mmCIF file with all atom_site columns, C-alpha atoms in Angstrom:
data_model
loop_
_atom_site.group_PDB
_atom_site.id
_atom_site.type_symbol
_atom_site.label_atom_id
_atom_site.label_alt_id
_atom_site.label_comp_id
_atom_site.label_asym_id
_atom_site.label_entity_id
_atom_site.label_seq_id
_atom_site.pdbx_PDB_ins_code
_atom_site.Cartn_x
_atom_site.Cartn_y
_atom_site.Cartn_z
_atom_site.occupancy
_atom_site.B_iso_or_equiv
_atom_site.pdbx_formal_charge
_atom_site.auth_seq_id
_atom_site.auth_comp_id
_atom_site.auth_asym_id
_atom_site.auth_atom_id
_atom_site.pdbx_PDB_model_num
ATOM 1   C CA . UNK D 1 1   ? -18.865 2.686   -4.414  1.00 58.00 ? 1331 UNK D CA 1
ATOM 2   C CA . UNK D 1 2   ? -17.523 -0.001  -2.109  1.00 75.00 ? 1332 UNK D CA 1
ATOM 3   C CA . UNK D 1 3   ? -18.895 -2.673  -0.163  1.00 77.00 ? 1333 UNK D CA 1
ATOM 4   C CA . UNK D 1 4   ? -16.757 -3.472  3.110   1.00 88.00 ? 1334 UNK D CA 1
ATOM 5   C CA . UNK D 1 5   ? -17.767 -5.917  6.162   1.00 92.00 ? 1335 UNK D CA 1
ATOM 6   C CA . UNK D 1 6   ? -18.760 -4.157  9.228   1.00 92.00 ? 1336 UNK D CA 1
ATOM 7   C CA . UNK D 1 7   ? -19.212 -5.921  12.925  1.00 93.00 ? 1337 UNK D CA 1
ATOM 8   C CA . UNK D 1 8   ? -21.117 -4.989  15.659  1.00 91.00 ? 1338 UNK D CA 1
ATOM 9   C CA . UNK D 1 9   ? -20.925 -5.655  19.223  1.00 92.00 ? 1339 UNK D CA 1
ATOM 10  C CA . UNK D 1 10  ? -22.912 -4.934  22.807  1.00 90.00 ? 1340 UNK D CA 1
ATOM 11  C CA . UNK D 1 11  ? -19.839 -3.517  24.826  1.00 91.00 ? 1341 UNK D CA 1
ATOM 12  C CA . UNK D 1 12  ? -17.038 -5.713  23.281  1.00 93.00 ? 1342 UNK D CA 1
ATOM 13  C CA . UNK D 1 13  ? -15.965 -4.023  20.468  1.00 95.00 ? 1343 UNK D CA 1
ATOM 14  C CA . UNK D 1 14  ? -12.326 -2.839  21.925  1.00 96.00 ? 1344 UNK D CA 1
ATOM 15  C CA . UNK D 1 15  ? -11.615 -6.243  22.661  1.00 97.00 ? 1345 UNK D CA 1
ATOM 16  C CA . UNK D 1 16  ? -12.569 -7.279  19.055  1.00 96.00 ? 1346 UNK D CA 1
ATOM 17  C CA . UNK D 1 17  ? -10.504 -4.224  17.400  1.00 96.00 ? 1347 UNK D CA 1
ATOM 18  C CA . UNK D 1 18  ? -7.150  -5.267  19.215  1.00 97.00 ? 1348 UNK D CA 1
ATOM 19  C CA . UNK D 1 19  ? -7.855  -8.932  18.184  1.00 98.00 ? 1349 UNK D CA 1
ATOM 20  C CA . UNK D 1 20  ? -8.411  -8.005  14.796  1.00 97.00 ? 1350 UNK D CA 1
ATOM 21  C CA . UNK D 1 21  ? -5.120  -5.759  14.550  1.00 97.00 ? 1351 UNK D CA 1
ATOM 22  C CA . UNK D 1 22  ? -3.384  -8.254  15.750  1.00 97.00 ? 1352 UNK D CA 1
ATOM 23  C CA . UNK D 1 23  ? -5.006  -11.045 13.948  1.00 97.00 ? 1353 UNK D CA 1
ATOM 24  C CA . UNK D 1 24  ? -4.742  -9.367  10.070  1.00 96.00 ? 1354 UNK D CA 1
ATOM 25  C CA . UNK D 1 25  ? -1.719  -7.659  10.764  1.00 95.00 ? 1355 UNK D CA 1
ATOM 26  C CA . UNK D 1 26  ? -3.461  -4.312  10.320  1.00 96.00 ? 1356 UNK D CA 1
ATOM 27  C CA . UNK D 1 27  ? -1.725  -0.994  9.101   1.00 95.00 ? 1357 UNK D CA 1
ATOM 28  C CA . UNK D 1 28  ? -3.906  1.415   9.854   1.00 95.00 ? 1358 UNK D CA 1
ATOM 29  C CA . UNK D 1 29  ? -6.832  1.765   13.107  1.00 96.00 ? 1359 UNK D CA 1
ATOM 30  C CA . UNK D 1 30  ? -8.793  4.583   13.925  1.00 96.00 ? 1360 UNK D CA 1
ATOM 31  C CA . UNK D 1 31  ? -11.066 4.853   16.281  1.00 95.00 ? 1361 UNK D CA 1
ATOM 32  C CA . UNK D 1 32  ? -13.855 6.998   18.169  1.00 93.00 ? 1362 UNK D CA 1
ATOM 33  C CA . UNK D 1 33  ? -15.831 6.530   21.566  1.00 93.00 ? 1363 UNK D CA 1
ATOM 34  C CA . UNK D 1 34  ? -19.307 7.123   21.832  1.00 89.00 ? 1364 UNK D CA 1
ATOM 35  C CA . UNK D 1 35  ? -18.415 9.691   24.387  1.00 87.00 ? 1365 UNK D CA 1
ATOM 36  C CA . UNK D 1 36  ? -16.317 11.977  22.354  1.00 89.00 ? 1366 UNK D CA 1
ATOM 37  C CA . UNK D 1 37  ? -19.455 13.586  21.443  1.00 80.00 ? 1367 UNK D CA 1
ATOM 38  C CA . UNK D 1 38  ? -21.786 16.255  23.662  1.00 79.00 ? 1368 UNK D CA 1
ATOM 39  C CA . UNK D 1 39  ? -24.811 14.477  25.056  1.00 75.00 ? 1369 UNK D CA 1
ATOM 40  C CA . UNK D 1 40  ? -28.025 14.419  24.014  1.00 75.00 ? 1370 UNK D CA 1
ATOM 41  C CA . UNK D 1 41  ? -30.237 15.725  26.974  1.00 76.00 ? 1371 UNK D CA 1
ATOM 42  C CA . UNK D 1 42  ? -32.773 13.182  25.952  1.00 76.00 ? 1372 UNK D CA 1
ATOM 43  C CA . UNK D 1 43  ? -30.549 10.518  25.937  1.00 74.00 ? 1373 UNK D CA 1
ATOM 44  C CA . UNK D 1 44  ? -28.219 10.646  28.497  1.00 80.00 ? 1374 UNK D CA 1
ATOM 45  C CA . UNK D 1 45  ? -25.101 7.887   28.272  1.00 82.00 ? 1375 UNK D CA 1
ATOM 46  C CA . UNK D 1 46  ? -23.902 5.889   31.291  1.00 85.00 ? 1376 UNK D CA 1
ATOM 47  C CA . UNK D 1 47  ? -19.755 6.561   31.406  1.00 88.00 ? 1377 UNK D CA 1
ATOM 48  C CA . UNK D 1 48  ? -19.497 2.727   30.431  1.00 89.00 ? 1378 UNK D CA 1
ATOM 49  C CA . UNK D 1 49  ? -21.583 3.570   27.182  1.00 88.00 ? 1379 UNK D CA 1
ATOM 50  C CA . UNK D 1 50  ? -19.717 6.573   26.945  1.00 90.00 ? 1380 UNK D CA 1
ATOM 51  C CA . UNK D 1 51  ? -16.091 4.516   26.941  1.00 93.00 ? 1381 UNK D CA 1
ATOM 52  C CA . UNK D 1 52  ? -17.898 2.281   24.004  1.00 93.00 ? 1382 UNK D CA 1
ATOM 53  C CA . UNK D 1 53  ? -16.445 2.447   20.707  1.00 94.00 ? 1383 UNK D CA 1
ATOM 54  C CA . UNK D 1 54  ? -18.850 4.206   18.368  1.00 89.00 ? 1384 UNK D CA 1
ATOM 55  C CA . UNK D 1 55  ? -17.023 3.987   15.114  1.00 93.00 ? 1385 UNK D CA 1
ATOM 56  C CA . UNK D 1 56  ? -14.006 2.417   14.138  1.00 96.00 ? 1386 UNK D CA 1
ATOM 57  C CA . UNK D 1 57  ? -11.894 0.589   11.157  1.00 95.00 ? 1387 UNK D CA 1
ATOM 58  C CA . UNK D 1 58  ? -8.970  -1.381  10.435  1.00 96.00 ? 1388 UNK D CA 1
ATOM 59  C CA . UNK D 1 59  ? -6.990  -1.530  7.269   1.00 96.00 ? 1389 UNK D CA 1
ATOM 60  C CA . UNK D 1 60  ? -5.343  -4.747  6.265   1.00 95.00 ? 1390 UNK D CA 1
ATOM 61  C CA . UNK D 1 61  ? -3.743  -6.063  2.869   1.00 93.00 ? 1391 UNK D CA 1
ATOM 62  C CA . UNK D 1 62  ? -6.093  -3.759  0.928   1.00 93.00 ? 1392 UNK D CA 1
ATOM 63  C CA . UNK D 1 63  ? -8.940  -4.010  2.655   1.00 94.00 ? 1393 UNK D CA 1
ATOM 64  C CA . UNK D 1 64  ? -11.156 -2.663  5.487   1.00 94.00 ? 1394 UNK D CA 1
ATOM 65  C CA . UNK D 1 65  ? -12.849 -3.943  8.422   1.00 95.00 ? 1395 UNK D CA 1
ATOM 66  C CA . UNK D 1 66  ? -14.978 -1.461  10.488  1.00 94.00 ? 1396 UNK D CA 1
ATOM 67  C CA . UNK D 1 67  ? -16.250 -2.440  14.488  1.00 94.00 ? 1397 UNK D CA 1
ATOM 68  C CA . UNK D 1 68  ? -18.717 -1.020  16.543  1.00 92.00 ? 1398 UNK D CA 1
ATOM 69  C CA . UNK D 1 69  ? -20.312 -0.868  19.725  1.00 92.00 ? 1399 UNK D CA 1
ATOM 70  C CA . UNK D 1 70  ? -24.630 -1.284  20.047  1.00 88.00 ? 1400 UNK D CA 1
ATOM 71  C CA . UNK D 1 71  ? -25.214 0.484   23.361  1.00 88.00 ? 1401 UNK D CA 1
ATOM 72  C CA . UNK D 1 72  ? -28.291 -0.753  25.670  1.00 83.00 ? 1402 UNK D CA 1
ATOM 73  C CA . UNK D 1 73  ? -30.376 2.668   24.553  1.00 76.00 ? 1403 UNK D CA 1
ATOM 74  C CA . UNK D 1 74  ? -29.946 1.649   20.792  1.00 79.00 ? 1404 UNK D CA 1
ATOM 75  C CA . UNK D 1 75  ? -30.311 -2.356  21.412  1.00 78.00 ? 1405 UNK D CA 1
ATOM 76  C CA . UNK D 1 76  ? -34.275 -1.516  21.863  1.00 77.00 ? 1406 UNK D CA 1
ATOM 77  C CA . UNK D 1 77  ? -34.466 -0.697  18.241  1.00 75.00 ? 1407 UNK D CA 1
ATOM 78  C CA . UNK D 1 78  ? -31.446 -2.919  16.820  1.00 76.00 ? 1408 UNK D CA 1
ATOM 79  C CA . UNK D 1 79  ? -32.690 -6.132  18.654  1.00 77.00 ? 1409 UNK D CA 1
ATOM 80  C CA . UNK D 1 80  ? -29.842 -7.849  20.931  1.00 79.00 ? 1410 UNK D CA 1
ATOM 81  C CA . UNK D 1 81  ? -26.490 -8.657  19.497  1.00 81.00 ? 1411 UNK D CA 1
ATOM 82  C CA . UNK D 1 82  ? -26.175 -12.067 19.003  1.00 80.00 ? 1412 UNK D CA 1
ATOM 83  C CA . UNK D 1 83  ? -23.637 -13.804 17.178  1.00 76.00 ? 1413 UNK D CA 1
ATOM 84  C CA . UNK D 1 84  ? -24.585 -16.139 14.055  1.00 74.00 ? 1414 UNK D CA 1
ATOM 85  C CA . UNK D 1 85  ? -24.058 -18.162 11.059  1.00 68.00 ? 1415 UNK D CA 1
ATOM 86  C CA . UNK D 1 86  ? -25.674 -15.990 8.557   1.00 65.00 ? 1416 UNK D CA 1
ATOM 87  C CA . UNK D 1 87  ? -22.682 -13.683 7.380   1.00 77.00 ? 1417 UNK D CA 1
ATOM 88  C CA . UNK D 1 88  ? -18.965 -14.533 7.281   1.00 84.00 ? 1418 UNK D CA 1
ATOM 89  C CA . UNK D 1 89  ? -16.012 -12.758 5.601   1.00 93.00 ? 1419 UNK D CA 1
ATOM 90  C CA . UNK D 1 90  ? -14.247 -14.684 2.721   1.00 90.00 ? 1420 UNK D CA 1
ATOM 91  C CA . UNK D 1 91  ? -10.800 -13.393 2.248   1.00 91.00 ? 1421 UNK D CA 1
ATOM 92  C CA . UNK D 1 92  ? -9.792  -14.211 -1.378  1.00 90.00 ? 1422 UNK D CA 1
ATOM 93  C CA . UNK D 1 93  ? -6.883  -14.276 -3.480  1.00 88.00 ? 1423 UNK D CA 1
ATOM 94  C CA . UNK D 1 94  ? -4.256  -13.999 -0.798  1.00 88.00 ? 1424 UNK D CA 1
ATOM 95  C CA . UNK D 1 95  ? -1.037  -16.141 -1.271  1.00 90.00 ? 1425 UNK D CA 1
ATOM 96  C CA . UNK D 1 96  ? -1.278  -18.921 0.883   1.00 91.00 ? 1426 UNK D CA 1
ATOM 97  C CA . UNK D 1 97  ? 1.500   -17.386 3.874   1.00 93.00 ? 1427 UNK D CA 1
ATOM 98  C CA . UNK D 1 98  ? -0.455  -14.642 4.176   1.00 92.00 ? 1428 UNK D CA 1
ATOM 99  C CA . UNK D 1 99  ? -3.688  -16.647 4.532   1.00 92.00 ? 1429 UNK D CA 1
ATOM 100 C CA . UNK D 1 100 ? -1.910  -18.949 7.063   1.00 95.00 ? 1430 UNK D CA 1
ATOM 101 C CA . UNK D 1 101 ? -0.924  -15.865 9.082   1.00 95.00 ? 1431 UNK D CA 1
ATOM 102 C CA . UNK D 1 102 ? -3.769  -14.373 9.388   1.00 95.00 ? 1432 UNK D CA 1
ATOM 103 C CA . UNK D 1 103 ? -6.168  -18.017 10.060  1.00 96.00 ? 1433 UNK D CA 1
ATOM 104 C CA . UNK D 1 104 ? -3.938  -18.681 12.896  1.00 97.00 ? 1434 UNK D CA 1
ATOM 105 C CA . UNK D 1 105 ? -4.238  -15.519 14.312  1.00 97.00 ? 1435 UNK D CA 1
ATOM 106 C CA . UNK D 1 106 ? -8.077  -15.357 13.953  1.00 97.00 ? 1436 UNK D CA 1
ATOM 107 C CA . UNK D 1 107 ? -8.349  -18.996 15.201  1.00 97.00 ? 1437 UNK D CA 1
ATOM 108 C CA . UNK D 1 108 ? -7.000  -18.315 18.551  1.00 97.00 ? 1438 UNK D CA 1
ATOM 109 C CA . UNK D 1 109 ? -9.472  -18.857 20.868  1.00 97.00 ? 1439 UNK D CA 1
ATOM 110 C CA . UNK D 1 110 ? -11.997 -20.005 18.380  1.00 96.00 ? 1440 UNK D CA 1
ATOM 111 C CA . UNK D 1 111 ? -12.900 -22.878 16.565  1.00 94.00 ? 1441 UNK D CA 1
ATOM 112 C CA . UNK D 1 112 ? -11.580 -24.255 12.848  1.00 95.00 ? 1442 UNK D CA 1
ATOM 113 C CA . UNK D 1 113 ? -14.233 -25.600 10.950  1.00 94.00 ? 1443 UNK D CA 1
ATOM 114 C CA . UNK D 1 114 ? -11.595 -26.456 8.448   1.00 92.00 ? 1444 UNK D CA 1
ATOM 115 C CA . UNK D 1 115 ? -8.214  -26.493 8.822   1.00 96.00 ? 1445 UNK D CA 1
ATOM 116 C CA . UNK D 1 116 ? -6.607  -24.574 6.123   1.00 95.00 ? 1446 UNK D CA 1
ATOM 117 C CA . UNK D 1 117 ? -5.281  -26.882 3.320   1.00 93.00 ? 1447 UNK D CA 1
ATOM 118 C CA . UNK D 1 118 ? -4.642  -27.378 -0.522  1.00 91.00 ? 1448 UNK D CA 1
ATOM 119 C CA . UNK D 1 119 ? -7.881  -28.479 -1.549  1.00 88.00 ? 1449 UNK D CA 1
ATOM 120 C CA . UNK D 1 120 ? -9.090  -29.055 -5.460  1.00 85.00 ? 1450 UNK D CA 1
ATOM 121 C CA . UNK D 1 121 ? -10.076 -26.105 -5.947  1.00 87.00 ? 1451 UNK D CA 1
ATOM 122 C CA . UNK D 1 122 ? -7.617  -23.642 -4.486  1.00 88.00 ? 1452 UNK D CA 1
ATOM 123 C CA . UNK D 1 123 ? -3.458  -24.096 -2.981  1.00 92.00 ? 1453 UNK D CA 1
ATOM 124 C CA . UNK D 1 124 ? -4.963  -22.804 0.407   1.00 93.00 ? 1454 UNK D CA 1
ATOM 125 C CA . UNK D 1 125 ? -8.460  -22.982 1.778   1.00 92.00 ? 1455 UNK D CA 1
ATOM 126 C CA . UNK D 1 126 ? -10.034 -22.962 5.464   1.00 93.00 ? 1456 UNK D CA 1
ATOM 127 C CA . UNK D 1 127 ? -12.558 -21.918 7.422   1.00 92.00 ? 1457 UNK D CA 1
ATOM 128 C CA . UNK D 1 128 ? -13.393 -21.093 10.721  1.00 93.00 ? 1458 UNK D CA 1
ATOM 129 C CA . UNK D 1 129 ? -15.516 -19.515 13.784  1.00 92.00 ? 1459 UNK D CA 1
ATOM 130 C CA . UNK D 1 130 ? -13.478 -17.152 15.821  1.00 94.00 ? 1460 UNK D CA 1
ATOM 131 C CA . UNK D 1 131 ? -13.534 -15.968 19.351  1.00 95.00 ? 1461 UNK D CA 1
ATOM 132 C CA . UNK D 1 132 ? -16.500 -13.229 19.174  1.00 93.00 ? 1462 UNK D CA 1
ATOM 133 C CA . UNK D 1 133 ? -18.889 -15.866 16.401  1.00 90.00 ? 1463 UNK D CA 1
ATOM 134 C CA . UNK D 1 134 ? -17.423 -14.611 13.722  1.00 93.00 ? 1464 UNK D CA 1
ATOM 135 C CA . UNK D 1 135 ? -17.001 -16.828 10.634  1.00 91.00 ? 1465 UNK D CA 1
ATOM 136 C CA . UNK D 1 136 ? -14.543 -16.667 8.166   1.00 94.00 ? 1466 UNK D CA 1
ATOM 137 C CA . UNK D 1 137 ? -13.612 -18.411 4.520   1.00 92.00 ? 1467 UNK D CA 1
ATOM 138 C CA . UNK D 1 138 ? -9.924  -18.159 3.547   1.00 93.00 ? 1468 UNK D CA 1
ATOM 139 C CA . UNK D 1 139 ? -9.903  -19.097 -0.598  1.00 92.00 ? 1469 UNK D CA 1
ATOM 140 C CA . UNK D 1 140 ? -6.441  -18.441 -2.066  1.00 90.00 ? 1470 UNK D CA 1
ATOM 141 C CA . UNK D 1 141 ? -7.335  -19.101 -5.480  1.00 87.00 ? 1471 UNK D CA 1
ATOM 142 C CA . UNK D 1 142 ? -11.736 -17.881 -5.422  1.00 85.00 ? 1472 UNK D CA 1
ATOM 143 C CA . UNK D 1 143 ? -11.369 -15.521 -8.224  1.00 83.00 ? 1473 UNK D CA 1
ATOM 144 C CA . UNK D 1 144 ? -9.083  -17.836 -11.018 1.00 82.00 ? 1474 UNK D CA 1
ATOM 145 C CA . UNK D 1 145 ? -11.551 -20.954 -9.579  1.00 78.00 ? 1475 UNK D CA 1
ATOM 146 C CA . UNK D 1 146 ? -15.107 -18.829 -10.738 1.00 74.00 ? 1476 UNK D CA 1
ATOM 147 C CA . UNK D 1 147 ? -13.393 -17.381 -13.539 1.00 77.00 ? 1477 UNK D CA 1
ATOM 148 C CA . UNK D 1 148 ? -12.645 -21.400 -14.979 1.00 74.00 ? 1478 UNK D CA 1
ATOM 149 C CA . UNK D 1 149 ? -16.355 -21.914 -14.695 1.00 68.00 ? 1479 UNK D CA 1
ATOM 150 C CA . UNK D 1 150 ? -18.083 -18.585 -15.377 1.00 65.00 ? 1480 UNK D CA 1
ATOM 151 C CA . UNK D 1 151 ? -17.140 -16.241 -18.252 1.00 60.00 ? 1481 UNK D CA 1
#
């Protein structure tokens, strides 16, 4: 079983995918529009609901990062898409030129929190909000920093 991170948007998630690519460096996107599939008579789709990205992931260093589209119909059991605080992705263990790479690329157009530096507790570690709310924790050293205090 595997546990990956998985972000939703209401109509922006293209946008997001190409600045994640870009961002992590990805090798690997797929993709699929909500409008690849027949139509339910009951619900019909508007063509801009249609062109919105039902399913997709990126694959980067090892890991995975899957973006959606919420369309309007679905948003009236979801609840709005709103950005927040209470989820970020921590990317761990990565030497510290590949976490610089990848927090400049995700800080464009959003906002450090903290600028990534050696800290006591790992050689490079930094956090910040990027351009769709997202938060994210670069630790370069979170696994051999737990494993020093818990066995």
């Amino acid at each position: 079983m595997k546990a990956i991170s998985y972000l939703q948007f209401g109509g922006r998630a293209e946008e997001a995918l190409a600045f994640y690519e870009k961002a992590l460096q990805a090798t690997n996107v797929k993709m699929v529009r909500f409008g690849a599939f027949s139509q339910d008579p009951n619900v019909l789709l508007m063509e801009e609901e249609q062109n919105m990205i039902m399913e997709s992931r990126i694959e980067f260093s090892g890991n995975i990062l899957m973006i959606s589209d919420i369309p309007p119909f679905m948003q009236a059991a979801t609840g709005e898409i709103t950005s927040g605080n209470t989820v970020l992705i921590s990317i761990i263990d990565a030497n510290p030129n590949m976490n610089k790479q990848c927090f400049e690329g995700l800080s464009e157009g959003g906002t450090v929190i903290m600028p990534l530096s050696s800290t006591p507790w790992s050689a490079s570690f930094g956090m910040l909000v990027d351009k769709f709310g997202v938060m994210w924790k670069f630790n370069s050293d979170a696994s051999q920093f737990l494993n020093g205090f818990v066995d």
